[in-house]
XYZ file of C-alpha atoms in Angstrom:
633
model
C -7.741 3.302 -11.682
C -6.601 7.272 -11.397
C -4.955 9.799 -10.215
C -6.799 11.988 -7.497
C -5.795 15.490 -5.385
C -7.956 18.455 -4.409
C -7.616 21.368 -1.441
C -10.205 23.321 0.028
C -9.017 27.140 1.331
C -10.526 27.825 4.701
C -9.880 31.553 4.341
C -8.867 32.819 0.589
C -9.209 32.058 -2.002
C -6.012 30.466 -4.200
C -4.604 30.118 -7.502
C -5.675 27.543 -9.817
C -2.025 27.285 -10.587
C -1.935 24.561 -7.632
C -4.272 22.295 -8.664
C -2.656 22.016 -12.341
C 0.826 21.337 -10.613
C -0.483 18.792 -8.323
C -2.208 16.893 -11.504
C 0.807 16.896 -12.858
C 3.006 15.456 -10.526
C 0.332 12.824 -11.108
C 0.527 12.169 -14.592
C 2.076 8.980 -14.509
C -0.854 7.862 -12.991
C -3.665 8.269 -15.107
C -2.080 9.277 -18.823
C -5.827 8.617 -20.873
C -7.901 12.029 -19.707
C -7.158 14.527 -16.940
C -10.238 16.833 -15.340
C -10.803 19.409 -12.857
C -13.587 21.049 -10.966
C -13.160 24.822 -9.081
C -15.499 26.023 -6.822
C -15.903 28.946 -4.465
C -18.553 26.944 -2.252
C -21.472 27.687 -3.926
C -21.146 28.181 -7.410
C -19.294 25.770 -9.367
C -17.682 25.138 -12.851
C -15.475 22.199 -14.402
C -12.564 22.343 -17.012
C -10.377 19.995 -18.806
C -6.558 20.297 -19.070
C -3.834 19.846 -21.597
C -3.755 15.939 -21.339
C -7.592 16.017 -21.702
C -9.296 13.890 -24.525
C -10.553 16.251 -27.718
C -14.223 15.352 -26.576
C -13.593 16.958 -23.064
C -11.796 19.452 -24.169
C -14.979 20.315 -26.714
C -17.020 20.269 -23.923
C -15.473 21.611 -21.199
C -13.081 25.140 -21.188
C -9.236 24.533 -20.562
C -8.519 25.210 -16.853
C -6.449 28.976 -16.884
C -5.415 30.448 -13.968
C -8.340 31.525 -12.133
C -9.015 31.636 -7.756
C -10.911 29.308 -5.918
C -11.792 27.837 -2.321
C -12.440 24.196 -3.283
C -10.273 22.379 -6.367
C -10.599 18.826 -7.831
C -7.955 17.444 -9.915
C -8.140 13.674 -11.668
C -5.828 11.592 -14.043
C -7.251 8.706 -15.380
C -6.241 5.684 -16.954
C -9.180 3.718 -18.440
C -10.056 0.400 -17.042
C -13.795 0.041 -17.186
C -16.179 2.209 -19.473
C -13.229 3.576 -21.479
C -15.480 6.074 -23.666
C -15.809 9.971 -22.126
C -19.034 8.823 -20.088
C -16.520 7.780 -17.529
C -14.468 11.436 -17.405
C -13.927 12.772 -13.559
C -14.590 14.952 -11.609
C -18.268 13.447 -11.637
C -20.796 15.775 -11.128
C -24.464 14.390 -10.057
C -27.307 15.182 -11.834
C -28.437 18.661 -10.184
C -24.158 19.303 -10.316
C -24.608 19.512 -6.262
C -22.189 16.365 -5.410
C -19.094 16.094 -7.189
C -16.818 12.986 -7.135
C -13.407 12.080 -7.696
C -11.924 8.157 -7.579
C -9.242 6.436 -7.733
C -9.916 2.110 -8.162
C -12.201 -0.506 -9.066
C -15.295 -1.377 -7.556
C -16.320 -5.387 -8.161
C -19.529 -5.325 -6.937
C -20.874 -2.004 -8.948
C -23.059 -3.920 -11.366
C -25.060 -5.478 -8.332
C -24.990 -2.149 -6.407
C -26.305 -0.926 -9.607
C -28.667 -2.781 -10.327
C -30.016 -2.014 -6.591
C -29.990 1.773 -7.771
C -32.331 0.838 -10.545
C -34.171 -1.094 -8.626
C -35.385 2.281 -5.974
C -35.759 4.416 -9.381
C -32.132 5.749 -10.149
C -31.405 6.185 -13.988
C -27.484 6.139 -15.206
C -25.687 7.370 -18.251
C -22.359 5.663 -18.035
C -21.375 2.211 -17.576
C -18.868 3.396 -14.908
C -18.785 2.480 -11.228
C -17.896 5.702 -10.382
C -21.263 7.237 -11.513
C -22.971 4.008 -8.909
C -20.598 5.223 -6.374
C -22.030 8.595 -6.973
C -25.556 7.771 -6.784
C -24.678 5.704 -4.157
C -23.941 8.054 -1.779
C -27.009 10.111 -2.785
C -28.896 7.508 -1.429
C -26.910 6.063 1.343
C -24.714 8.833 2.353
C -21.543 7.771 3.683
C -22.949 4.392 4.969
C -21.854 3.297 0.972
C -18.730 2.834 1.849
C -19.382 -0.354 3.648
C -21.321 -1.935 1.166
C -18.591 -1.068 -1.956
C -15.909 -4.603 -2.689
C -12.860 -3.653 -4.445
C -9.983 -0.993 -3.837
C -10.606 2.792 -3.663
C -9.645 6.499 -2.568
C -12.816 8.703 -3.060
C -12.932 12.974 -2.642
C -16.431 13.756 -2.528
C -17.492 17.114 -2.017
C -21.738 17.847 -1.151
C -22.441 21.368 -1.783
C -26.181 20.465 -0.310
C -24.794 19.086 2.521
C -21.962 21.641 3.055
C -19.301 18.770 3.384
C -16.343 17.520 1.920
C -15.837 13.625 2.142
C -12.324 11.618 1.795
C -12.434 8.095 1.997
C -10.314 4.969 1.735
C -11.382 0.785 1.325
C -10.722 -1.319 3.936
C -7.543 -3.033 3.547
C -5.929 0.117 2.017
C -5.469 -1.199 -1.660
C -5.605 2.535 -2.563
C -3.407 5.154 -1.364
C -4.552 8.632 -0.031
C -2.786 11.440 1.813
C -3.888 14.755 2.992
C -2.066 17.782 5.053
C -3.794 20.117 7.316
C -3.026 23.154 8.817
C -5.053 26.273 9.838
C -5.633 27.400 6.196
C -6.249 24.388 4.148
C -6.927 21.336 3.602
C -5.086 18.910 0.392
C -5.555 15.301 0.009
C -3.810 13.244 -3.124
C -3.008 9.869 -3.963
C 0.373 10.367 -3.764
C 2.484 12.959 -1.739
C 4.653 14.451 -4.313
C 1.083 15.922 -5.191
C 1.097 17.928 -2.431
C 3.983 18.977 -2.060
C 3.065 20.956 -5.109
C -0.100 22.907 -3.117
C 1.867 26.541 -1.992
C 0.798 26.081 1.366
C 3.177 22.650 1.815
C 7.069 23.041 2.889
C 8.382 19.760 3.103
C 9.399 18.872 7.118
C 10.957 15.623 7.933
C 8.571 13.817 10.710
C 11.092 12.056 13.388
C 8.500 10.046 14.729
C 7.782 8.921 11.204
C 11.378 8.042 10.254
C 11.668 6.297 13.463
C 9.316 3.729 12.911
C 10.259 3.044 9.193
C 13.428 2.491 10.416
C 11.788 -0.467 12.876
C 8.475 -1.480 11.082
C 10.537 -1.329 7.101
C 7.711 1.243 6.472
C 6.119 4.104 8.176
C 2.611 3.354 10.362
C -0.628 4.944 9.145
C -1.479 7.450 9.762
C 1.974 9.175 10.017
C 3.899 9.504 6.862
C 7.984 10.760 6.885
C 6.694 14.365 6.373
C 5.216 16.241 9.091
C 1.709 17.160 8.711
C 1.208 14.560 6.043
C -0.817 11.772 7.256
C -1.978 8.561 5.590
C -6.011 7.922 5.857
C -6.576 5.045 7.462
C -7.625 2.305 5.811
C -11.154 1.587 6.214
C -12.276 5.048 7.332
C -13.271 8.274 5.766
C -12.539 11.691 7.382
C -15.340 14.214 6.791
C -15.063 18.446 6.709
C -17.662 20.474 7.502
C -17.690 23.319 5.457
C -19.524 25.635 7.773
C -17.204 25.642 10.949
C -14.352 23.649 8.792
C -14.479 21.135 12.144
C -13.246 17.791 11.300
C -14.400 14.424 12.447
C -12.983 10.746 11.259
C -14.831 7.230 11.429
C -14.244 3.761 10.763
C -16.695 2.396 8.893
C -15.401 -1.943 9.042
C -13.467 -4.004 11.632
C -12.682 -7.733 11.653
C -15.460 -9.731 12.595
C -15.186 -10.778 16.041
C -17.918 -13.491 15.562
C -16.067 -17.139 15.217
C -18.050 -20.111 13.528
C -16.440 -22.943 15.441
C -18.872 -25.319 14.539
C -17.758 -25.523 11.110
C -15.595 -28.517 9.625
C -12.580 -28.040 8.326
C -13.601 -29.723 4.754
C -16.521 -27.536 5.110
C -13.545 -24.794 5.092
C -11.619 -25.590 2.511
C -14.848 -25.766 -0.159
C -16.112 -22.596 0.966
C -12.654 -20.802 0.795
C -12.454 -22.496 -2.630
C -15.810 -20.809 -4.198
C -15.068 -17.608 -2.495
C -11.698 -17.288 -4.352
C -13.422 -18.606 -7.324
C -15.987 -15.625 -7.165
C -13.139 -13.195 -6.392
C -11.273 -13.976 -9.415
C -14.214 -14.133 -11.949
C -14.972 -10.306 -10.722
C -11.566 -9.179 -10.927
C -11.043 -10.311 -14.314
C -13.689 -7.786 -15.292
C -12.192 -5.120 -17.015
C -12.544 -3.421 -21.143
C -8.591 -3.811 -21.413
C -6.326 -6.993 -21.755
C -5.590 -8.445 -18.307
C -2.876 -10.852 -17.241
C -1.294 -12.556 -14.079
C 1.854 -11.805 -12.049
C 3.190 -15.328 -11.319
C 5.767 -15.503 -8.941
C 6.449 -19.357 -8.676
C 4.784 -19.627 -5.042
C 1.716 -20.964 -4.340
C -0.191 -17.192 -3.847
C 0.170 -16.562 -7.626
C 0.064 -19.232 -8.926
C -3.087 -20.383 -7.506
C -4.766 -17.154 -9.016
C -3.296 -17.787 -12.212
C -4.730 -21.092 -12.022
C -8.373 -20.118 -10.983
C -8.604 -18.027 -13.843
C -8.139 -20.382 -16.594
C -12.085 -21.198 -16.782
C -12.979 -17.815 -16.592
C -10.895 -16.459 -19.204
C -9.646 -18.771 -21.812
C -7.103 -16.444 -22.979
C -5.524 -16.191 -19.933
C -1.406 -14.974 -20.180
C 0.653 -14.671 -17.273
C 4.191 -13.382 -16.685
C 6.963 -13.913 -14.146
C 10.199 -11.594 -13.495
C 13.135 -13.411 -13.699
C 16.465 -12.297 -11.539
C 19.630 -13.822 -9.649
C 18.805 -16.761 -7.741
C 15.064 -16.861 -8.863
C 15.526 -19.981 -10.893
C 13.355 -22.450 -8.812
C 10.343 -19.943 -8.927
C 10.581 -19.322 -12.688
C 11.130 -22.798 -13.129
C 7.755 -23.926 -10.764
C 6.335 -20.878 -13.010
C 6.595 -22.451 -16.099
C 5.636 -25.389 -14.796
C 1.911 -24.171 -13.996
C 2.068 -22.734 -16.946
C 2.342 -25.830 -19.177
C 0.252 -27.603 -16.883
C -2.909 -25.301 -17.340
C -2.096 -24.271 -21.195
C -1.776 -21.112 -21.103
C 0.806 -18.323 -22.687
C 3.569 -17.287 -20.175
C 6.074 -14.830 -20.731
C 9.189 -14.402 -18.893
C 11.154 -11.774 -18.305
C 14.670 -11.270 -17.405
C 16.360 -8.521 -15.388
C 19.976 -7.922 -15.230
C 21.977 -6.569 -12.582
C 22.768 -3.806 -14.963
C 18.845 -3.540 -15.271
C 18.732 -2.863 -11.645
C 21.788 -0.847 -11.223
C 20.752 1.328 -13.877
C 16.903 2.620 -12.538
C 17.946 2.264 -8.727
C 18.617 5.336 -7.726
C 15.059 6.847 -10.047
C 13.375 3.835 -8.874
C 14.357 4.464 -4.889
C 13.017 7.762 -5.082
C 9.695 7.229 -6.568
C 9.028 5.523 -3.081
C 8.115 8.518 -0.786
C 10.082 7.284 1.960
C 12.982 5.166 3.046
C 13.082 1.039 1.954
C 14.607 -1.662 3.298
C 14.695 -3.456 -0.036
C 15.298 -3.355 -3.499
C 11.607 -3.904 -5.013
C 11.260 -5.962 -8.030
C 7.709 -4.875 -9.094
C 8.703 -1.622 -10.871
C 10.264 -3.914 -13.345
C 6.668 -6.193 -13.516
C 4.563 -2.841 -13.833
C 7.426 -1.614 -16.790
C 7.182 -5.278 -18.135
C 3.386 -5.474 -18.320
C 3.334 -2.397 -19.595
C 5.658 -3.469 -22.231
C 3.190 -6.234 -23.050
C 0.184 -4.337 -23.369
C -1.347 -5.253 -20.431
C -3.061 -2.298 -18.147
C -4.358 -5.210 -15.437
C -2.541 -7.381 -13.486
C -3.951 -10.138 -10.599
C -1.405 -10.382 -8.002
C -1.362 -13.026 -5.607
C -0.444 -10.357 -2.764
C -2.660 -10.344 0.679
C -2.137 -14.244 0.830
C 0.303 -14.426 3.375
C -1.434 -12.111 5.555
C -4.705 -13.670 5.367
C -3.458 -17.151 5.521
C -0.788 -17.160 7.721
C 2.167 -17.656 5.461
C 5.180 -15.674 7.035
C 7.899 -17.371 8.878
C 7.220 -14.958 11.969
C 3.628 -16.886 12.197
C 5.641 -19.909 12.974
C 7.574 -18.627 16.016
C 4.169 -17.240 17.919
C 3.812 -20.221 20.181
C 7.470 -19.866 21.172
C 7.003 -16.254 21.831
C 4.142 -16.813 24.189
C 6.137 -19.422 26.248
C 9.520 -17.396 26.309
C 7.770 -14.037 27.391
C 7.080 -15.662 30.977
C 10.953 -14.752 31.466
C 11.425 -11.303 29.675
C 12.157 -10.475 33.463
C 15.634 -12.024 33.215
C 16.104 -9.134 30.371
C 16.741 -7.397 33.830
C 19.770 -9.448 34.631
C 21.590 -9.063 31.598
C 24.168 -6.226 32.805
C 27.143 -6.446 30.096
C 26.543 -4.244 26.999
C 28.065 -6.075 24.449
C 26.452 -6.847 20.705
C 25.244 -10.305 21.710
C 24.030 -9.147 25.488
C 22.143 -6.259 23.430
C 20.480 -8.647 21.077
C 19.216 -11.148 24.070
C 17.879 -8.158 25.754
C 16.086 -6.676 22.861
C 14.540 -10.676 22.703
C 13.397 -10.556 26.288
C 12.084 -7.182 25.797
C 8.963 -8.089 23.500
C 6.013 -7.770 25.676
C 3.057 -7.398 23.769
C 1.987 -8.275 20.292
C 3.354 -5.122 18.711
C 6.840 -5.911 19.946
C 6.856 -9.368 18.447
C 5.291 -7.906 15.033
C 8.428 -5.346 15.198
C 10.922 -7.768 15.750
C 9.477 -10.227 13.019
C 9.685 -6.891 10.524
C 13.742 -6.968 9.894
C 14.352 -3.483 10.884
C 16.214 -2.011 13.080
C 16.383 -2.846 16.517
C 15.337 -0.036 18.843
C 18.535 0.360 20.153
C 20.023 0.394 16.989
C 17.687 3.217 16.078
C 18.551 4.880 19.298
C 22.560 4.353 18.731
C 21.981 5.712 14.662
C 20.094 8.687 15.054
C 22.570 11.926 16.504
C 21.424 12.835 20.097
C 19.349 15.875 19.498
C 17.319 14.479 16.628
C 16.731 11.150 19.069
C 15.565 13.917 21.723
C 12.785 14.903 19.309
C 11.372 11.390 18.606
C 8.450 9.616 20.867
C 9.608 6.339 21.112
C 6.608 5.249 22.960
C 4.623 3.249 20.291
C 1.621 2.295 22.454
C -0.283 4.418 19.697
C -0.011 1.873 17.105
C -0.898 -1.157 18.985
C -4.015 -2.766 18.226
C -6.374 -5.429 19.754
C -3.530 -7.132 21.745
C -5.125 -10.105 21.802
C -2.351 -12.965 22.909
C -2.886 -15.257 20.211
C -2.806 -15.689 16.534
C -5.704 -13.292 15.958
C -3.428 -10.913 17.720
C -0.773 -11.527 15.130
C -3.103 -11.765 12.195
C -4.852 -8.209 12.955
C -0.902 -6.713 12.668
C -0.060 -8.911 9.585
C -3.160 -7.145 8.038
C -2.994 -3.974 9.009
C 0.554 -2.849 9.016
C 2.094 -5.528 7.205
C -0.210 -5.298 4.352
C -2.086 -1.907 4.212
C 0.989 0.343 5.586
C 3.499 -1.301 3.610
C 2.969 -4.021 0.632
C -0.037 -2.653 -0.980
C 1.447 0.995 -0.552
C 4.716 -0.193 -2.351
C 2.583 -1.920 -5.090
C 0.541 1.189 -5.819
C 3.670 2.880 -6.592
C 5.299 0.235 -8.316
C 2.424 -0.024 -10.324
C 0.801 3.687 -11.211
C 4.545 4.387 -12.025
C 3.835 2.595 -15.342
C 0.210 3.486 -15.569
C -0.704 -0.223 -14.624
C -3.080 -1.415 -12.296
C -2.404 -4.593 -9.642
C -5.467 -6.457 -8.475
C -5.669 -8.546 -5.455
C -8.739 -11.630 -5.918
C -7.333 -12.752 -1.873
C -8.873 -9.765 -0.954
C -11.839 -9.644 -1.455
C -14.464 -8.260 1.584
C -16.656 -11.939 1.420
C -13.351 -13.752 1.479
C -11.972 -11.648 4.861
C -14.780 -11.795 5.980
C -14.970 -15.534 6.323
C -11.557 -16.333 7.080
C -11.354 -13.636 10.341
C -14.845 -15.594 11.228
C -12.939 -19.342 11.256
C -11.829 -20.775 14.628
C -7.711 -20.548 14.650
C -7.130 -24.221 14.369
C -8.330 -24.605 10.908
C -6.234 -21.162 9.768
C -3.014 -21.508 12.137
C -1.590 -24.720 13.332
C 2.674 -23.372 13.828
C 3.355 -26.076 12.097
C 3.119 -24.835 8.538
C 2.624 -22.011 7.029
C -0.644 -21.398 4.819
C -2.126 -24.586 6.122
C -5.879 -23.791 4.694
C -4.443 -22.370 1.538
C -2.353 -25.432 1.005
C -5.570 -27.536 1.060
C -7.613 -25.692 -1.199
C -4.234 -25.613 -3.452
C -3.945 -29.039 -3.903
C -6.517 -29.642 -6.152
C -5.370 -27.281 -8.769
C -1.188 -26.810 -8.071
C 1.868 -29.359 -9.098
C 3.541 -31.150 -6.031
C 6.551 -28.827 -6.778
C 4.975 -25.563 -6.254
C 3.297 -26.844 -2.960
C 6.153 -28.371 -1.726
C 8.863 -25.234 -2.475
C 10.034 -23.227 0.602
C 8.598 -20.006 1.120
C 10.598 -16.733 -0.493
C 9.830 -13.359 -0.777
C 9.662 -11.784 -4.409
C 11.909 -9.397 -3.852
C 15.942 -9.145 -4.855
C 18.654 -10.679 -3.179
C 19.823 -7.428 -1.668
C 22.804 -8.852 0.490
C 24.104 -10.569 -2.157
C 24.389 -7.129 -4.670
C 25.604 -5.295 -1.686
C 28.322 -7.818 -1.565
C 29.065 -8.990 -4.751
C 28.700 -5.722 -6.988
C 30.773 -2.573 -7.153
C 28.949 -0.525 -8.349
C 26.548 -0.793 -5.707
C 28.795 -0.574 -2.787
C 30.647 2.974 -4.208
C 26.945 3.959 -4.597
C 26.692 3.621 -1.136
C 29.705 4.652 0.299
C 28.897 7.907 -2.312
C 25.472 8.115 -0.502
C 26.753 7.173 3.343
C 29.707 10.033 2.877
C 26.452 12.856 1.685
C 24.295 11.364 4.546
C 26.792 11.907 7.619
C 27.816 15.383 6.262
C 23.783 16.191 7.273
C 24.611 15.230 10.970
C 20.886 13.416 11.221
C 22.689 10.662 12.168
C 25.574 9.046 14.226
C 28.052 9.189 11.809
C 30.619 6.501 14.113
C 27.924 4.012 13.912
C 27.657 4.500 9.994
C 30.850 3.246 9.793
C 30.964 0.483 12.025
C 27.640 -0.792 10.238
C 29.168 -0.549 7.101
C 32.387 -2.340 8.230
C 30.629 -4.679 10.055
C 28.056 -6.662 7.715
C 28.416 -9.972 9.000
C 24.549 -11.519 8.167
C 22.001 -10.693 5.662
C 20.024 -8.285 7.789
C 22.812 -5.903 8.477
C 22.693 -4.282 4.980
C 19.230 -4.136 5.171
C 20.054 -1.344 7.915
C 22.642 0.113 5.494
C 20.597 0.120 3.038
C 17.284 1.952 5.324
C 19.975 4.866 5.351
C 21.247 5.463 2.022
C 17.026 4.916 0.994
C 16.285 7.645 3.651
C 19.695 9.710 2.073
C 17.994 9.378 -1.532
C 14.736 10.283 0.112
C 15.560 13.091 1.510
C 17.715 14.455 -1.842
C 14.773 14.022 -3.897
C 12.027 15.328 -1.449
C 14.083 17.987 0.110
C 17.389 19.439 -1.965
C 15.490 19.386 -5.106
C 12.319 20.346 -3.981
């Protein structure tokens, strides 16, 4: 788990100076070793840095300024193989194919193994060097056959090609800009925006749908020219006419096993979570386990107990998360283990908003609560954490999974949206109801964002004239049922947004968050199960809840589902502090005339339910955002 960034120079060559900045920016994210790897195309030489290990810097010079065409730059914080044997950039053995990765690969000792197997000798215990050899036997078909999280650079020298790629769900971050003279990928964008060829340019479009989706669709980001590789694809540069081409290299299986029973179901989702866990406990550092109090986490937590004795697991404590702490504990006690708890006060929060805010590289609709579980593990000792995230997505287990069935009936009579001619708040909001056509609209509307014609009423008219409000881009299979609404939960819910916010949360504390729901067998086999064993709109998690049972208290199953997140209405009400940092950060935003500054007001006068200060609080996030990635850049 790392750090990456790199450019390649399609005309000149450029400073060195670029590549060490961009590193840094990174550090946070990989404070064991740092590496780096120049090349003008054909010859080829690799350096260590200041952060560099002694035996690194022994072997390799201290990168100086120097020119170049193609630069590598990695941070890395040791999870597996933590002696130098796993130091990046990776170079194969003829130093033709060099590698840089960010993540974990679960399956690396079979893939290994494999390797052997066809003659392929290895001097690490690393799965970045099978991930290297991989590819020199499989090429870029690898990628399908690696299980875990991961952001590769790759660059062939034989081949003349440069390789960026991304796992399928999109555990692992990676951006890249291109323009006519280069091209920069990183795992994070403040890494580019230290290459000298990147000016930071708000991206309308991207704001736009932040503003409705609480997070900005892959593969636009907020900044223009800054994209977000897909998840599930890798994007490939030809280094002799510099033409680039992009694949996807996994989809959902559209095969369906409907013979299959649902008991048959549960036992089979049981081992395969099993299996999941047992690999993701792997690791040469202590690991632990995010509890939350819900049944995701909980059930993880659980799982791993015969696996690893030792087992410790830690919840966040914070206003009005009694129950889960409480249901936490409970588990806890139950299974034997040691559980630490953690409490965070408002002042906590207060304190590290504003830093915390702007480590997120775009606007939020929330105030997250895992920077304080990275900082806490952290605090523990603990560099690896399971998280019970990608549950709710694969199983079904948001509230807007429960309304589906109503949706399809009601959309028969989104023409009477055509009737509705008063333009008053509560006409608006019917109309915006009848106006969900397709999939894509329901998704949006389940999001708790803005409405579109609250976006259209915020933004001032000649920044709205700029934005394409047409979003049939980012729709996906359509299909008009819950495989329709899982497909969205997965890929925007989950890979655009959650995962993204957890890779933050988490690298900002040089921790790593592992996901055992997540795994590509268990996906695999759920998207393959006929829709009446995973969705009933009923109940949320119904398959989940059976395979739970056998291991989980009556309390945990039983409580109510809640997100673990803070009870941002209740601060925005109740505190302040908070609300003159607000009205401090609403007064700076309308003086930038991005926005309507009437309708400001009347939003901030007029917070009647819980989701209008989520929309005050998507513009003093997007104020924040744009003081930290703009003013001060």
């Amino acid at each position: 788990m790392c750090g990456i960034c790199g450019y390649y120079s399609f005309e000149k060559e450029i400073s060195s100076k670029n590549i060490s900045e961009m590193n840094n920016a990174i550090h946070h994210r990989g404070p064991d070793d740092e590496g780096f790897w120049i090349s003008d195309g054909f010859k080829s030489a690799s350096f260590s840095g200041n952060d560099s290990t002694q035996k690194i810097k022994n072997a390799f010079p201290v990168l100086n300024e120097t020119f170049s065409k193609i630069a590598l730059g990695f941070r890395r914080l040791s999870i597996v193989d933590l002696s130098e044997n796993g130091h990046q950039p990776m170079l194969s053995d003829d130093e033709k194919i060099t590698i840089t990765f960010n993540g974990e690969i679960y399956n690396f000792k079979k893939i290994r193994k494999e390797l052997e197997d066809l003659g392929y000798q290895f001097k690490s215990n690393s799965d970045t060097e099978v991930i290297l050899k991989s590819y020199e036997e499989w090429g870029s078909e690898m990628f399908s056959k690696l299980d875990g999280m991961f952001a590769i650079s790759l660059v062939d020298l034989h081949h003349q090609k440069l390789i960026l790629a991304r796992d399928r769900m999109g555990l692992k971050p990676l951006f890249y800009f291109k323009n006519d003279d280069v091209l920069v990928w990183a795992s994070e964008i403040k890494s580019l925006l230290k290459n000298e060829f990147i000016k930071p340019e708000i991206n309308w479009n991207g704001v736009y749908t932040n503003f409705l989706f609480q997070t900005t669709l892959a593969p636009e980001t907020c900044f223009q020219n800054i994209y977000s590789l897909e998840p599930a694809s890798f994007l490939s540069l030809d280094l002799n006419n510099l033409k680039i081409s992009k694949e996807f290299y996994w989809n959902f299986p559209v095969q369906k096993n409907e013979n299959i029973t649902e008991d048959e179901a549960v036992a089979k989702v049981d081992q395969l979570l099993s299996e999941s866990v047992k690999d993701q406990l792997f690791a040469d550092v202590p690991v632990t386990s995010m509890m939350s109090g819900g049944i995701d986490s909980t059930l993880i937590t659980a799982k791993s107990k015969p696996y690893k004795n030792d087992i410790n697991a830690f919840t966040i404590s914070y206003q009005f998360s009694e129950k889960e702490v409480e249901n936490a504990s409970l588990l806890a006690k139950k299974i034997d283990i040691f559980h630490h708890i953690r409490k965070v006060s408002d002042d906590e929060i207060l304190n590290q908003l504003k830093e915390n805010i702007q480590h997120f590289e775009e606007p939020y609709s929330s105030l997250e609560v895992l920077t304080n579980a990275a900082e806490y593990a952290k605090v523990l000792g603990f560099k690896v954490v399971l998280s019970g995230n990608g549950a709710d997505e694969l199983f079904a287990g948001y509230s807007h999974s429960l309304k589906l069935n109503k949706w399809l009936f009601m959309r028969n009579f989104n023409f009477a949206r055509h009737f509705i001619l008063t333009n008053d708040d509560f006409s608006r909001k019917v109309k915006n109801y009848f106006s969900q056509d397709d999939m894509l609209d329901f998704f949006r509307q389940s999001q708790v964002g803005m409405k579109p014609f609250e976006a259209k009423s915020i933004f001032s008219k000649n920044i709205f004239n700029l934005i394409n409000t047409d979003l049939k881009e980012k729709k996906l299979s359509e299909i008009k049922d819950y495989q329709g609404l899982f497909e969205y939960d997965m890929k925007y819910s989950l890979s655009s947004h959650h995962v993204f916010r957890d890779d933050l949360s988490a690298m900002k504390y040089g921790v790593e968050f592992r996901y055992p729901y997540l795994s590509n067998n268990l996906i695999d086999y759920i998207s393959s199960l006929p829709e009446k064993l995973r969705y009933n709109g009923a109940q949320n998690k119904p398959l989940l809840r059976k395979v739970a049972k056998e291991y989980l208290p009556n309390e945990i199953l039983q409580m109510p589902k809640r997100g673990f997140s803070f009870p941002l209405a209740h601060f925005i009400k109740t505190e302040p502090k908070v609300r003159a940092f607000i009205i401090e950060n609403l007064s700076s935003l309308k003086k930038r005339n991005f926005f309507n500054a009437e309708v400001i007001d009347e939003w901030w006068s007029n917070q009647k339910k819980e989701y209008d200060c989520v929309k005050i609080w998507q513009l003093v996030t997007f104020e924040l955002w744009y003081q930290k990635y703009f003013e001060n850049h």
